[in-house]
Coordinates of C-alpha atoms and ligand atoms in Angstrom, one line a residue:
M336 CA 88.4 108.9 28.9
E337 CA 91.7 107.4 27.9
F338 CA 93.1 104.2 30.6
F339 CA 96.5 103.1 31.0
L340 CA 97.7 99.9 32.2
P341 CA 100.7 98.8 34.3
I342 CA 103.5 97.3 32.7
S343 CA 103.4 94.6 35.4
Y344 CA 100.2 93.6 34.2
L345 CA 102.0 92.4 31.0
N346 CA 103.4 89.7 33.0
D347 CA 101.1 88.6 35.4
F348 CA 98.1 88.4 32.4
V349 CA 100.1 85.6 30.7
F350 CA 101.0 84.0 34.0
C351 CA 97.0 84.1 34.8
P352 CA 94.6 86.3 33.7
Y353 CA 92.5 85.9 37.1
S354 CA 96.0 86.6 39.5
I355 CA 95.2 90.6 38.0
Y356 CA 91.5 90.7 39.5
L357 CA 93.0 89.2 42.5
H358 CA 95.3 91.8 42.5
Q359 CA 93.0 94.7 42.3
V360 CA 90.8 93.0 45.1
F361 CA 93.4 92.6 47.4
D362 CA 95.5 96.2 46.4
N363 CA 94.6 98.0 49.4
S364 CA 95.4 95.5 51.9
N365 CA 98.3 94.9 53.5
E366 CA 100.8 92.7 51.0
D367 CA 102.3 90.8 53.6
V368 CA 98.8 89.4 53.6
Y369 CA 99.6 87.6 50.8
S370 CA 102.8 87.6 49.5
A371 CA 105.4 85.1 49.6
K372 CA 109.1 84.5 49.5
P373 CA 110.1 85.0 45.7
Q374 CA 108.1 88.3 45.5
Q375 CA 109.4 89.5 48.8
R376 CA 112.7 88.9 47.3
G377 CA 111.4 90.5 44.0
K378 CA 109.9 93.7 45.7
T379 CA 113.7 93.8 48.0
A380 CA 115.2 93.8 44.7
H381 CA 113.6 96.9 43.1
D382 CA 113.2 98.5 47.0
R383 CA 117.0 98.6 46.4
V384 CA 116.7 100.2 43.3
D385 CA 114.3 102.8 44.7
H386 CA 116.9 103.3 47.4
D387 CA 120.1 103.5 45.2
K388 CA 117.8 107.0 43.1
R389 CA 118.7 109.0 46.2
K390 CA 122.4 108.4 45.5
Q391 CA 121.8 108.1 41.4
S392 CA 124.5 110.0 39.0
K393 CA 123.3 111.8 36.4
K394 CA 124.8 108.3 34.8
V395 CA 122.0 106.1 35.8
I396 CA 118.4 107.0 36.0
A397 CA 116.7 104.5 38.7
A398 CA 112.9 103.5 39.7
A399 CA 111.9 106.0 37.5
Y400 CA 108.4 106.2 36.0
V401 CA 107.7 106.1 32.4
V402 CA 104.7 106.0 30.4
S403 CA 103.6 105.4 26.4
Q404 CA 100.8 107.3 24.9
Q405 CA 101.2 104.9 21.9
L406 CA 100.5 101.7 23.9
G407 CA 98.3 102.8 26.9
I408 CA 101.3 101.8 29.4
Y409 CA 102.5 102.9 32.7
G410 CA 105.4 101.6 35.0
K411 CA 108.2 102.1 37.0
I412 CA 111.8 100.8 35.2
D413 CA 114.7 99.7 37.1
Q414 CA 117.7 101.5 35.7
Y415 CA 118.7 103.4 32.7
F416 CA 122.1 103.6 32.0
V417 CA 122.6 107.4 30.1
E418 CA 125.3 107.3 28.4
E419 CA 125.7 103.6 27.6
R420 CA 121.7 103.9 26.6
K421 CA 121.3 100.3 28.4
L422 CA 117.8 99.4 29.5
V423 CA 118.2 97.0 33.0
E424 CA 115.1 95.3 34.0
R425 CA 116.0 93.2 37.4
K426 CA 115.0 90.2 38.9
Y427 CA 115.4 87.7 42.0
S428 CA 116.0 84.8 39.8
L429 CA 116.2 84.2 36.4
S430 CA 116.1 80.7 35.4
T431 CA 113.6 81.6 32.3
I432 CA 113.0 84.6 30.3
Y433 CA 108.7 84.1 30.1
R434 CA 107.1 85.9 27.4
G435 CA 105.6 88.1 30.4
Y436 CA 109.3 89.6 31.2
Y437 CA 109.7 90.1 27.2
Y438 CA 106.4 92.5 27.2
Q439 CA 107.4 94.2 30.3
I440 CA 110.5 95.0 29.1
W441 CA 109.6 96.1 25.5
A442 CA 107.0 98.3 27.0
Q443 CA 109.6 100.1 29.3
Y444 CA 112.0 100.9 25.9
I445 CA 109.2 101.5 24.0
A446 CA 107.8 104.3 26.7
L447 CA 111.4 105.4 27.6
E448 CA 111.9 106.5 23.9
E449 CA 108.4 108.0 23.7
M450 CA 109.7 110.2 26.5
G451 CA 113.1 111.1 24.8
F452 CA 115.7 108.8 25.8
E453 CA 117.3 106.8 23.1
V454 CA 117.6 103.1 24.3
D455 CA 120.7 100.9 22.7
Q456 CA 120.6 97.9 24.4
L457 CA 118.2 95.7 26.6
F458 CA 119.1 93.7 29.8
F459 CA 117.8 91.3 32.3
H460 CA 119.9 91.0 35.7
S461 CA 119.5 88.1 37.4
I462 CA 120.7 89.5 40.8
R463 CA 120.9 85.9 42.5
D464 CA 124.0 84.8 40.5
N465 CA 124.7 88.3 39.4
R466 CA 124.4 87.5 35.6
R467 CA 123.2 89.8 32.8
I468 CA 121.6 88.9 29.7
E469 CA 121.2 90.9 26.6
V470 CA 117.9 90.8 24.6
D471 CA 117.4 92.1 21.2
K472 CA 115.0 95.4 20.7
P473 CA 111.6 94.7 19.8
D474 CA 111.1 94.8 15.9
T475 CA 107.6 95.3 14.2
K476 CA 106.7 91.7 14.4
A477 CA 107.5 91.8 18.5
I478 CA 105.8 95.1 18.6
R479 CA 102.2 93.9 17.0
E480 CA 102.5 91.1 19.5
L481 CA 103.0 93.3 22.0
K482 CA 100.7 95.9 21.1
N483 CA 97.8 92.8 20.6
H484 CA 99.0 91.3 23.8
I485 CA 97.6 94.6 25.7
R486 CA 94.6 95.1 24.0
K487 CA 93.5 91.6 24.6
I488 CA 94.2 92.7 28.5
A489 CA 92.1 96.0 28.1
R490 CA 89.5 93.6 26.4
F491 CA 89.5 90.9 29.0
D492 CA 86.2 89.8 30.2
F493 CA 87.4 88.5 34.0
E494 CA 83.7 86.6 34.7
S495 CA 84.3 84.3 32.0
E496 CA 85.7 81.0 32.8
I497 CA 89.6 80.5 32.9
N498 CA 91.6 77.8 32.6
V499 CA 93.1 77.0 35.8
N500 CA 96.5 75.6 36.1
P501 CA 97.2 73.8 39.2
Q502 CA 101.3 74.1 38.8
K503 CA 100.5 77.3 38.2
C504 CA 98.4 77.8 41.4
S505 CA 101.3 75.8 43.6
H506 CA 103.5 79.0 42.5
C507 CA 101.0 82.1 42.3
I508 CA 100.6 84.4 45.7
Y509 CA 96.9 84.5 45.4
A510 CA 96.7 80.5 45.8
A511 CA 95.7 81.3 49.5
L512 CA 93.0 83.9 48.5
C513 CA 91.5 82.6 45.2
D514 CA 88.2 81.2 44.7
K515 CA 89.7 79.1 42.0
T516 CA 91.8 76.8 43.5
N517 CA 91.7 74.7 47.2
Q518 CA 95.2 74.8 46.6
D519 CA 98.1 76.8 48.8
H520 CA 101.8 78.4 47.5
V521 CA 104.4 75.9 47.9
Y522 CA 106.0 78.9 49.8
A523 CA 103.6 79.1 52.8
Ligands
LIG1706 S1 95.3 80.6 42.7 FE1 95.5 79.7 40.3 S2 93.8 80.1 39.8 FE2 94.4 81.6 40.8 S3 95.2 83.6 40.2 FE3 96.5 82.0 40.9 S4 97.1 80.5 39.0 FE4 95.1 82.1 38.7

């Protein structure tokens, strides 16, 4: 049976593979139990896109599901500007564009094109300081890297040893629930 990975896993796995396992474990519980301020802010940013969806025009497609058969992924895009063929991924605050963020927007771009929507430009939008940053579309090398990353997630043994990075744990929403660390996150 074919299975598809959520696009959000592409960044979560870079941050810490074990966070995907914990996400699955706590998926059915109330998110307020574990979500911290940055995630709540991020969720608010995405909820705002969902809300705007109701008043979206033909010019903007917001909070829409996309899927790529080629990559085996699915997820939501934030905004696609139809006339300008621009894809925009919103983050609450963007001081660094992590590799996982690139994987997410590349996957969204490939899924959109596969679904028949041409994309000319990719942007991240930092909500806090209202900044928009253009990034390159993925070339052949980047697409190969993305596919390898997806393959690595799909084959990952979540029972294997993981490298615990205390710095990351201190910024992880699952820290209080994680059996790999005794520390809580800094947002508590
Ligand atoms: S608390 Fe640390 S080890 Fe546990 S999921 Fe988060 S980053 Fe990974």
